[in-house]
Coordinates of N, CA and C in Angstrom, one line a residue:
A1 N -5.1 8.5 56.4 CA -5.7 9.4 57.4 C -7.0 8.7 58.0
V2 N -7.3 9.1 59.2 CA -8.5 8.6 59.9 C -9.7 9.5 59.5
P3 N -10.8 8.9 59.3 CA -12.0 9.7 59.0 C -12.3 10.7 60.1
R4 N -12.9 11.8 59.8 CA -13.2 12.9 60.8 C -13.8 12.4 62.0
A5 N -14.8 11.5 61.9 CA -15.6 11.0 63.1 C -15.1 9.7 63.6
G6 N -13.9 9.3 63.2 CA -13.4 7.9 63.6 C -13.1 7.8 65.1
V7 N -13.1 6.6 65.6 CA -12.7 6.3 67.0 C -11.5 5.4 67.0
L8 N -10.5 5.9 67.7 CA -9.3 5.1 67.8 C -9.1 4.5 69.2
T9 N -8.9 3.2 69.3 CA -8.6 2.7 70.7 C -7.1 2.4 70.7
L10 N -6.4 2.9 71.7 CA -5.0 2.7 71.8 C -4.6 1.8 73.0
D11 N -3.7 1.0 72.8 CA -3.0 0.2 73.9 C -1.8 1.0 74.3
A12 N -1.8 1.4 75.6 CA -0.7 2.1 76.2 C 0.6 1.2 76.1
R13 N 1.8 1.8 76.1 CA 3.0 1.0 76.1 C 2.9 0.0 77.3
N14 N 3.5 -1.1 77.1 CA 3.5 -2.2 78.1 C 2.1 -2.8 78.3
H15 N 1.1 -2.5 77.5 CA -0.2 -3.0 77.6 C -0.7 -3.5 76.2
G16 N -1.6 -4.5 76.3 CA -2.2 -5.0 75.0 C -1.2 -5.4 74.0
S17 N -1.4 -4.9 72.8 CA -0.5 -5.3 71.7 C 0.6 -4.3 71.4
S18 N 0.7 -3.2 72.3 CA 1.7 -2.2 72.1 C 3.1 -2.7 72.6
P19 N 4.2 -2.1 72.0 CA 5.5 -2.5 72.4 C 5.8 -2.4 73.9
H20 N 6.7 -3.2 74.4 CA 7.1 -3.1 75.8 C 8.3 -2.2 75.8
S21 N 8.4 -1.5 76.9 CA 9.5 -0.5 77.1 C 9.8 -0.4 78.6
P22 N 11.0 -0.3 79.0 CA 11.4 -0.2 80.4 C 10.9 1.1 81.1
L23 N 10.6 2.2 80.2 CA 10.2 3.5 80.7 C 8.7 3.6 80.7
M24 N 8.1 4.0 81.8 CA 6.7 4.1 81.9 C 6.3 5.2 82.8
T25 N 6.3 6.4 82.2 CA 5.9 7.6 82.9 C 4.8 8.3 82.1
Y26 N 4.0 9.2 82.8 CA 2.9 9.9 82.1 C 3.5 10.7 80.9
E27 N 4.6 11.3 81.1 CA 5.2 12.1 80.1 C 5.5 11.3 78.8
A28 N 6.1 10.1 79.1 CA 6.4 9.1 78.0 C 5.1 8.7 77.3
M29 N 4.1 8.3 78.1 CA 2.8 7.8 77.5 C 2.1 8.9 76.7
S30 N 2.2 10.2 77.2 CA 1.6 11.3 76.5 C 2.3 11.5 75.2
L31 N 3.6 11.4 75.2 CA 4.3 11.5 73.9 C 4.0 10.4 72.9
D32 N 3.7 9.2 73.4 CA 3.3 8.1 72.5 C 2.0 8.5 71.7
V33 N 1.1 9.1 72.5 CA -0.2 9.5 71.8 C 0.1 10.7 70.9
Q34 N 0.9 11.6 71.3 CA 1.2 12.8 70.4 C 1.9 12.3 69.1
H35 N 2.8 11.3 69.2 CA 3.4 10.8 68.0 C 2.4 10.1 67.1
L36 N 1.5 9.4 67.7 CA 0.4 8.7 66.9 C -0.4 9.8 66.2
L37 N -0.9 10.8 66.9 CA -1.7 11.9 66.3 C -1.0 12.5 65.1
T38 N 0.3 12.8 65.3 CA 1.1 13.4 64.2 C 1.2 12.5 63.0
R39 N 1.5 11.2 63.3 CA 1.6 10.2 62.2 C 0.3 10.1 61.4
L40 N -0.8 10.2 62.1 CA -2.1 10.0 61.4 C -2.7 11.3 60.9
G41 N -1.9 12.4 61.1 CA -2.4 13.7 60.6 C -3.6 14.2 61.4
I42 N -3.8 13.9 62.6 CA -4.9 14.4 63.4 C -4.4 15.6 64.2
T43 N -5.1 16.7 63.9 CA -4.6 18.0 64.5 C -5.4 18.3 65.8
K44 N -6.6 17.7 66.0 CA -7.4 17.9 67.2 C -8.2 16.7 67.5
C45 N -8.3 16.3 68.7 CA -9.1 15.1 69.0 C -9.8 15.3 70.4
I46 N -10.8 14.4 70.6 CA -11.4 14.3 71.9 C -10.8 13.0 72.6
L47 N -10.2 13.2 73.7 CA -9.5 12.2 74.4 C -10.4 11.6 75.5
L48 N -10.4 10.3 75.6 CA -11.1 9.6 76.7 C -10.2 8.6 77.3
G49 N -10.0 8.6 78.6 CA -9.1 7.6 79.2 C -9.7 7.2 80.6
H50 N -9.4 5.9 80.9 CA -9.8 5.4 82.2 C -8.6 5.1 83.0
S51 N -8.6 5.4 84.3 CA -7.6 5.1 85.3 C -6.2 5.6 84.8
M52 N -5.3 4.8 84.6 CA -4.0 5.2 84.1 C -4.1 6.0 82.7
G53 N -5.0 5.5 81.9 CA -5.3 6.1 80.6 C -5.9 7.5 80.8
G54 N -6.7 7.7 81.8 CA -7.2 9.0 82.1 C -6.1 10.0 82.5
K55 N -5.1 9.5 83.3 CA -4.0 10.4 83.7 C -3.2 10.7 82.5
T56 N -3.0 9.7 81.6 CA -2.3 10.0 80.3 C -3.0 11.1 79.5
A57 N -4.3 10.9 79.4 CA -5.1 11.9 78.7 C -5.0 13.3 79.3
M58 N -5.1 13.4 80.6 CA -5.0 14.7 81.3 C -3.6 15.3 81.1
T59 N -2.6 14.4 81.1 CA -1.2 14.9 80.9 C -1.1 15.6 79.5
L60 N -1.6 14.8 78.5 CA -1.6 15.4 77.1 C -2.3 16.7 77.0
A61 N -3.5 16.7 77.6 CA -4.3 17.9 77.5 C -3.6 19.1 78.2
L62 N -2.9 18.9 79.3 CA -2.3 20.0 80.0 C -1.0 20.4 79.3
Q63 N -0.3 19.4 78.6 CA 0.9 19.7 77.9 C 0.6 20.4 76.6
R64 N -0.4 19.8 75.9 CA -0.7 20.3 74.5 C -2.2 20.5 74.3
P65 N -2.7 21.6 75.0 CA -4.1 21.8 74.9 C -4.6 22.1 73.4
D66 N -3.7 22.5 72.6 CA -4.0 22.7 71.2 C -4.5 21.5 70.4
L67 N -4.0 20.3 71.0 CA -4.4 19.0 70.3 C -5.7 18.4 70.8
V68 N -6.2 18.9 72.0 CA -7.3 18.3 72.6 C -8.5 19.2 72.6
E69 N -9.5 18.8 71.9 CA -10.8 19.5 71.8 C -11.6 19.4 73.1
R70 N -11.7 18.2 73.6 CA -12.4 17.9 74.8 C -11.7 16.7 75.5
L71 N -11.9 16.6 76.8 CA -11.2 15.6 77.6 C -12.3 14.8 78.4
I72 N -12.2 13.5 78.5 CA -13.1 12.7 79.3 C -12.2 11.8 80.2
S73 N -12.3 11.9 81.5 CA -11.5 11.1 82.4 C -12.4 10.2 83.2
I74 N -12.2 8.9 83.2 CA -13.1 8.0 83.8 C -12.5 7.5 85.1
D75 N -13.1 7.8 86.2 CA -12.8 7.4 87.6 C -11.3 7.7 88.0
I76 N -10.8 8.8 87.6 CA -9.5 9.2 88.0 C -9.3 10.7 88.0
S77 N -8.5 11.2 89.0 CA -8.3 12.6 89.1 C -6.8 12.9 89.0
P78 N -6.5 14.2 88.8 CA -5.1 14.6 88.6 C -4.3 14.7 89.9
V79 N -4.4 13.6 90.7 CA -3.7 13.6 92.0 C -3.1 12.2 92.2
S80 N -2.3 12.0 93.2 CA -1.8 10.7 93.6 C -3.0 9.8 94.0
T81 N -3.0 8.6 93.5 CA -4.1 7.7 93.8 C -3.7 6.5 94.7
A82 N -4.6 5.5 94.7 CA -4.5 4.4 95.7 C -3.1 4.0 96.1
P83 N -3.0 3.5 97.3 CA -1.6 3.2 97.8 C -0.9 2.2 96.9
V84 N 0.4 2.4 96.7 CA 1.2 1.6 95.8 C 1.1 0.1 96.3
S85 N 1.1 -0.1 97.6 CA 1.1 -1.5 98.1 C 0.0 -2.3 97.6
E86 N -1.2 -1.7 97.4 CA -2.3 -2.5 97.0 C -2.1 -3.1 95.6
F87 N -1.6 -2.2 94.7 CA -1.4 -2.6 93.3 C -0.1 -3.5 93.2
S88 N 0.8 -3.2 94.1 CA 2.0 -4.1 94.1 C 1.6 -5.5 94.4
A89 N 0.7 -5.7 95.3 CA 0.2 -7.0 95.7 C -0.5 -7.7 94.5
Y90 N -1.3 -6.9 93.7 CA -1.9 -7.5 92.5 C -0.9 -8.0 91.5
I91 N 0.2 -7.1 91.3 CA 1.2 -7.5 90.4 C 2.0 -8.8 90.8
S92 N 2.3 -8.8 92.1 CA 2.9 -10.0 92.7 C 2.1 -11.3 92.4
A93 N 0.7 -11.1 92.7 CA -0.2 -12.2 92.5 C -0.2 -12.7 91.0
M94 N -0.2 -11.7 90.1 CA -0.2 -12.0 88.7 C 1.1 -12.8 88.3
K95 N 2.2 -12.3 88.8 CA 3.6 -12.9 88.5 C 3.6 -14.3 89.0
S96 N 2.9 -14.6 90.2 CA 3.0 -15.9 90.8 C 2.0 -17.0 90.2
V97 N 1.2 -16.5 89.2 CA 0.2 -17.5 88.6 C 1.0 -18.5 87.8
K98 N 0.7 -19.8 88.0 CA 1.4 -20.9 87.3 C 0.3 -21.7 86.5
I99 N 0.4 -21.7 85.2 CA -0.5 -22.5 84.4 C 0.2 -23.5 83.5
P100 N -0.1 -24.8 83.7 CA 0.6 -25.8 82.8 C 0.3 -25.6 81.3
D101 N 1.2 -25.9 80.5 CA 1.0 -25.8 79.0 C -0.1 -26.8 78.6
G102 N -0.8 -26.5 77.5 CA -1.7 -27.4 76.9 C -3.1 -27.3 77.4
L103 N -3.4 -26.5 78.4 CA -4.8 -26.3 78.9 C -5.6 -25.6 77.9
S104 N -6.9 -25.8 77.9 CA -7.8 -25.0 77.1 C -7.8 -23.6 77.7
R105 N -8.3 -22.6 76.8 CA -8.3 -21.3 77.3 C -9.2 -21.1 78.5
S106 N -10.4 -21.7 78.5 CA -11.3 -21.5 79.6 C -10.7 -22.2 80.9
A107 N -10.1 -23.3 80.7 CA -9.5 -24.0 81.9 C -8.3 -23.1 82.5
A108 N -7.6 -22.5 81.6 CA -6.4 -21.7 82.0 C -6.9 -20.4 82.7
R109 N -8.0 -19.8 82.2 CA -8.6 -18.6 82.8 C -9.1 -19.0 84.2
Q110 N -9.8 -20.1 84.3 CA -10.3 -20.6 85.6 C -9.2 -20.8 86.6
L111 N -8.2 -21.4 86.2 CA -7.0 -21.7 87.1 C -6.4 -20.4 87.5
A112 N -6.2 -19.5 86.6 CA -5.6 -18.2 87.0 C -6.5 -17.4 87.9
D113 N -7.8 -17.5 87.7 CA -8.8 -16.8 88.5 C -8.7 -17.4 89.9
D114 N -8.6 -18.7 90.1 CA -8.5 -19.4 91.4 C -7.2 -18.9 92.1
Q115 N -6.1 -18.8 91.3 CA -4.9 -18.4 92.0 C -4.8 -16.9 92.4
L116 N -5.6 -16.1 91.6 CA -5.6 -14.6 91.9 C -6.5 -14.3 93.1
R117 N -7.6 -15.2 93.3 CA -8.7 -14.9 94.2 C -8.2 -14.5 95.6
P118 N -7.2 -15.2 96.2 CA -6.9 -14.8 97.6 C -6.4 -13.4 97.8
V119 N -5.8 -12.8 96.7 CA -5.2 -11.4 96.8 C -6.2 -10.4 96.1
V120 N -6.8 -10.8 95.0 CA -7.7 -9.9 94.2 C -9.1 -10.4 94.5
Q121 N -9.7 -9.8 95.6 CA -11.0 -10.4 96.0 C -12.2 -10.0 95.1
L122 N -12.1 -8.8 94.5 CA -13.2 -8.3 93.7 C -13.3 -9.1 92.4
P123 N -14.4 -9.8 92.2 CA -14.5 -10.6 90.9 C -14.4 -9.7 89.6
Q124 N -14.9 -8.5 89.7 CA -14.8 -7.6 88.5 C -13.4 -7.3 88.2
L125 N -12.6 -7.0 89.2 CA -11.2 -6.7 89.1 C -10.4 -7.9 88.5
R126 N -10.7 -9.1 89.0 CA -10.1 -10.3 88.5 C -10.4 -10.5 87.0
Q127 N -11.6 -10.3 86.7 CA -12.0 -10.4 85.2 C -11.2 -9.4 84.4
F128 N -11.1 -8.2 84.9 CA -10.4 -7.1 84.2 C -8.9 -7.6 84.0
L129 N -8.3 -8.1 85.1 CA -6.9 -8.5 85.0 C -6.7 -9.7 84.0
L130 N -7.7 -10.6 84.1 CA -7.6 -11.8 83.2 C -7.7 -11.6 81.7
T131 N -8.2 -10.3 81.4 CA -8.2 -10.0 79.9 C -6.8 -10.0 79.4
N132 N -5.8 -9.9 80.3 CA -4.4 -9.8 79.9 C -3.7 -11.2 79.7
L133 N -4.5 -12.2 80.0 CA -3.9 -13.6 79.9 C -4.0 -14.1 78.5
V134 N -2.8 -14.3 77.9 CA -2.9 -14.8 76.5 C -2.1 -16.1 76.3
E135 N -2.4 -16.8 75.2 CA -1.7 -18.0 74.9 C -0.8 -17.8 73.7
V136 N 0.5 -18.1 73.9 CA 1.5 -18.0 72.8 C 2.1 -19.3 72.6
E137 N 1.8 -20.0 71.5 CA 2.4 -21.3 71.2 C 2.3 -22.3 72.3
G138 N 1.0 -22.4 72.9 CA 0.8 -23.3 73.9 C 1.1 -22.9 75.3
H139 N 1.8 -21.8 75.5 CA 2.2 -21.3 76.8 C 1.2 -20.1 77.2
Y140 N 0.8 -20.1 78.4 CA 0.0 -19.0 78.9 C 0.9 -17.9 79.6
L141 N 0.7 -16.7 79.2 CA 1.5 -15.6 79.8 C 0.7 -14.3 79.9
W142 N 1.2 -13.3 80.6 CA 0.5 -12.0 80.7 C 1.1 -11.1 79.6
R143 N 0.2 -10.5 78.9 CA 0.7 -9.7 77.8 C 1.1 -8.3 78.3
V144 N 0.7 -7.9 79.5 CA 1.2 -6.7 80.0 C 2.7 -6.9 80.5
N145 N 3.5 -5.8 80.5 CA 4.8 -5.9 80.9 C 4.9 -5.7 82.5
L146 N 4.7 -6.7 83.2 CA 4.6 -6.6 84.7 C 5.9 -6.1 85.3
E147 N 7.0 -6.4 84.7 CA 8.3 -5.8 85.3 C 8.3 -4.3 85.2
A148 N 8.0 -3.8 84.0 CA 8.1 -2.3 83.8 C 7.0 -1.6 84.7
I149 N 5.8 -2.2 84.8 CA 4.7 -1.6 85.5 C 5.1 -1.6 87.0
S150 N 5.7 -2.8 87.5 CA 6.0 -2.8 89.0 C 7.2 -1.8 89.3
H151 N 8.1 -1.7 88.3 CA 9.2 -0.8 88.5 C 8.8 0.7 88.6
H152 N 7.7 1.0 87.8 CA 7.2 2.4 87.7 C 5.9 2.6 88.4
L153 N 5.6 1.7 89.4 CA 4.3 1.8 90.1 C 4.1 3.2 90.8
A154 N 5.2 3.7 91.4 CA 5.1 5.0 92.1 C 4.8 6.1 91.1
D155 N 5.4 6.1 89.9 CA 5.1 7.1 88.8 C 3.6 6.9 88.4
I156 N 3.1 5.7 88.2 CA 1.8 5.5 87.7 C 0.7 5.9 88.7
M157 N 1.0 5.7 90.0 CA 0.1 6.2 91.1 C 0.1 7.7 91.3
D158 N 1.2 8.3 90.9 CA 1.4 9.7 91.1 C 0.8 10.5 89.9
F159 N 1.0 11.8 89.9 CA 0.6 12.6 88.7 C 1.6 13.8 88.6
P160 N 2.0 14.1 87.3 CA 3.0 15.2 87.2 C 2.5 16.5 87.7
V161 N 3.4 17.4 88.0 CA 3.1 18.7 88.5 C 2.8 19.7 87.3
F162 N 1.6 20.3 87.3 CA 1.3 21.3 86.2 C 0.8 22.6 86.9
H163 N 1.1 23.7 86.3 CA 0.7 25.0 86.8 C -0.4 25.7 85.9
K164 N -0.3 25.4 84.6 CA -1.2 26.1 83.7 C -2.4 25.2 83.4
P165 N -3.6 25.7 83.6 CA -4.8 24.8 83.4 C -5.1 24.5 81.9
Y166 N -5.9 23.5 81.7 CA -6.4 23.1 80.4 C -7.7 23.9 80.2
P167 N -7.8 24.7 79.2 CA -8.9 25.7 79.0 C -10.2 25.0 78.4
G168 N -10.1 23.8 77.9 CA -11.2 23.2 77.2 C -12.2 22.5 78.1
P169 N -13.3 22.1 77.5 CA -14.3 21.3 78.2 C -13.8 20.0 78.7
A170 N -14.1 19.6 79.9 CA -13.7 18.3 80.4 C -14.8 17.6 81.2
L171 N -14.9 16.3 81.1 CA -15.9 15.5 81.8 C -15.1 14.6 82.7
F172 N -15.4 14.6 84.1 CA -14.8 13.7 85.0 C -16.0 12.8 85.4
L173 N -15.9 11.5 85.0 CA -17.0 10.6 85.2 C -16.6 9.5 86.2
G174 N -17.1 9.5 87.4 CA -16.6 8.6 88.4 C -17.6 7.6 88.8
G175 N -17.1 6.5 89.3 CA -17.9 5.4 89.8 C -18.2 5.6 91.3
S176 N -17.4 6.4 92.0 CA -17.6 6.7 93.4 C -17.2 8.2 93.6
N177 N -17.8 8.7 94.7 CA -17.5 10.2 94.9 C -16.1 10.4 95.2
S178 N -15.6 11.5 94.6 CA -14.2 11.9 94.7 C -14.1 13.1 95.6
K179 N -12.9 13.1 96.3 CA -12.7 14.3 97.2 C -11.7 15.2 96.5
D180 N -11.4 15.0 95.2 CA -10.4 15.8 94.6 C -10.8 17.0 93.8
Y181 N -12.0 17.6 94.2 CA -12.5 18.7 93.5 C -11.6 19.9 93.4
P182 N -10.8 20.3 94.4 CA -10.0 21.5 94.3 C -8.9 21.3 93.2
E183 N -8.3 20.1 93.1 CA -7.3 19.9 92.1 C -7.9 19.8 90.7
I184 N -9.0 19.1 90.6 CA -9.7 19.1 89.3 C -10.0 20.5 88.8
Q185 N -10.6 21.3 89.7 CA -11.0 22.6 89.3 C -9.9 23.6 89.1
R186 N -8.7 23.3 89.7 CA -7.6 24.2 89.5 C -7.0 23.9 88.1
L187 N -6.9 22.6 87.7 CA -6.3 22.3 86.4 C -7.3 22.2 85.3
F188 N -8.6 22.0 85.6 CA -9.6 21.9 84.6 C -10.8 22.7 85.0
P189 N -10.7 24.0 84.8 CA -11.7 25.0 85.3 C -13.1 24.8 84.7
K190 N -13.1 24.2 83.5 CA -14.4 23.9 82.8 C -14.9 22.5 83.0
A191 N -14.4 21.8 84.1 CA -14.8 20.4 84.3 C -16.2 20.3 84.8
D192 N -16.8 19.2 84.2 CA -18.1 18.8 84.6 C -17.9 17.5 85.4
I193 N -18.2 17.4 86.7 CA -17.9 16.2 87.5 C -19.2 15.5 87.7
Q194 N -19.3 14.2 87.2 CA -20.5 13.4 87.4 C -20.2 12.0 88.0
Y195 N -21.2 11.4 88.6 CA -21.0 10.1 89.2 C -22.1 9.2 88.7
I196 N -21.7 7.9 88.5 CA -22.7 6.9 88.1 C -23.0 6.0 89.3
E197 N -24.2 6.1 89.7 CA -24.7 5.3 90.9 C -24.4 3.8 90.7
G198 N -23.8 3.2 91.7 CA -23.7 1.7 91.6 C -22.5 1.2 90.8
A199 N -21.7 2.1 90.3 CA -20.5 1.7 89.5 C -19.3 1.7 90.4
G200 N -18.4 0.7 90.1 CA -17.1 0.7 90.8 C -16.1 1.4 89.9
H201 N -14.8 1.1 90.1 CA -13.7 1.7 89.4 C -13.8 1.5 87.9
I202 N -14.2 0.3 87.5 CA -14.3 0.0 86.0 C -15.7 0.4 85.6
V203 N -16.0 1.7 85.5 CA -17.3 2.2 85.3 C -18.0 1.7 84.0
H204 N -17.2 1.6 82.9 CA -17.8 1.2 81.6 C -18.1 -0.3 81.6
Q205 N -17.6 -1.1 82.5 CA -17.9 -2.5 82.6 C -19.1 -2.6 83.6
D206 N -19.1 -1.9 84.7 CA -20.2 -2.0 85.7 C -21.5 -1.4 85.2
K207 N -21.5 -0.3 84.5 CA -22.8 0.4 84.2 C -22.6 0.9 82.7
F208 N -22.6 0.0 81.8 CA -22.2 0.3 80.4 C -23.2 1.3 79.8
E209 N -24.5 1.1 79.9 CA -25.5 2.0 79.3 C -25.4 3.4 79.8
E210 N -25.3 3.5 81.1 CA -25.2 4.8 81.8 C -23.9 5.6 81.4
F211 N -22.8 4.8 81.3 CA -21.5 5.3 80.8 C -21.6 5.9 79.4
I212 N -22.2 5.1 78.5 CA -22.3 5.5 77.1 C -23.2 6.8 77.0
T213 N -24.3 6.8 77.8 CA -25.2 8.0 77.8 C -24.5 9.2 78.3
A214 N -23.7 9.1 79.3 CA -23.0 10.3 79.9 C -21.9 10.8 78.9
V215 N -21.2 9.9 78.3 CA -20.2 10.3 77.3 C -20.8 11.0 76.1
L216 N -21.9 10.3 75.6 CA -22.6 10.9 74.4 C -23.1 12.3 74.7
N217 N -23.7 12.5 75.9 CA -24.3 13.8 76.2 C -23.2 14.9 76.3
F218 N -22.0 14.4 76.6 CA -20.9 15.4 76.7 C -20.3 15.8 75.4
L219 N -20.4 14.9 74.4 CA -19.7 15.1 73.1 C -20.5 16.2 72.4
P220 N -19.8 17.0 71.5 CA -20.5 18.0 70.7 C -21.4 17.4 69.7
P221 N -22.5 18.1 69.3 CA -23.4 17.5 68.4 C -22.7 17.3 67.1
P222 N -23.0 16.1 66.3 CA -22.2 15.8 65.1 C -22.4 16.8 64.0

């Protein structure tokens, strides 16, 4: 069992070290988290998710509010987000990266960075994508399942339909002003919506100290 005050960081399916799967919907990703909680004997948790992870956390809170004590969603709302075409272009750029075997890790990253730059112009976003470049027996590859992600891009950009709101406390922490207040307030009536000045989409990378402060202030006293 996990200690009462433990922090668990999960890799979503098709991400990080988690298994690859052809299915990638918020319902499936919510079930992954539910199964993990059951397996670890955790009956209530505070969920924090960024972007796609935030939508997974919202889905779980709306499906099983009994499991979620508090919810924190980072720079994402319960609505359809950015145009699919933009992310589709990023995935195509990642797929087309060619790195010869035997390069050092730093040289491989630099080469991938150069190849991504024409399509992914924001340096912070390129750095974020490059965290997925791994070396396996001398070959460089992406550890995210680009095929499944590109196949389910419309699902990932969308958000499932819910009618019953989540009754618990929720923090929506954005890097830029959102226009999604009505839908946040409909589904999360106790939502506190805050913005961190000068942060982009990857709030925790852009303004780490301010991000930590906002999250700690929202958590219940120990």
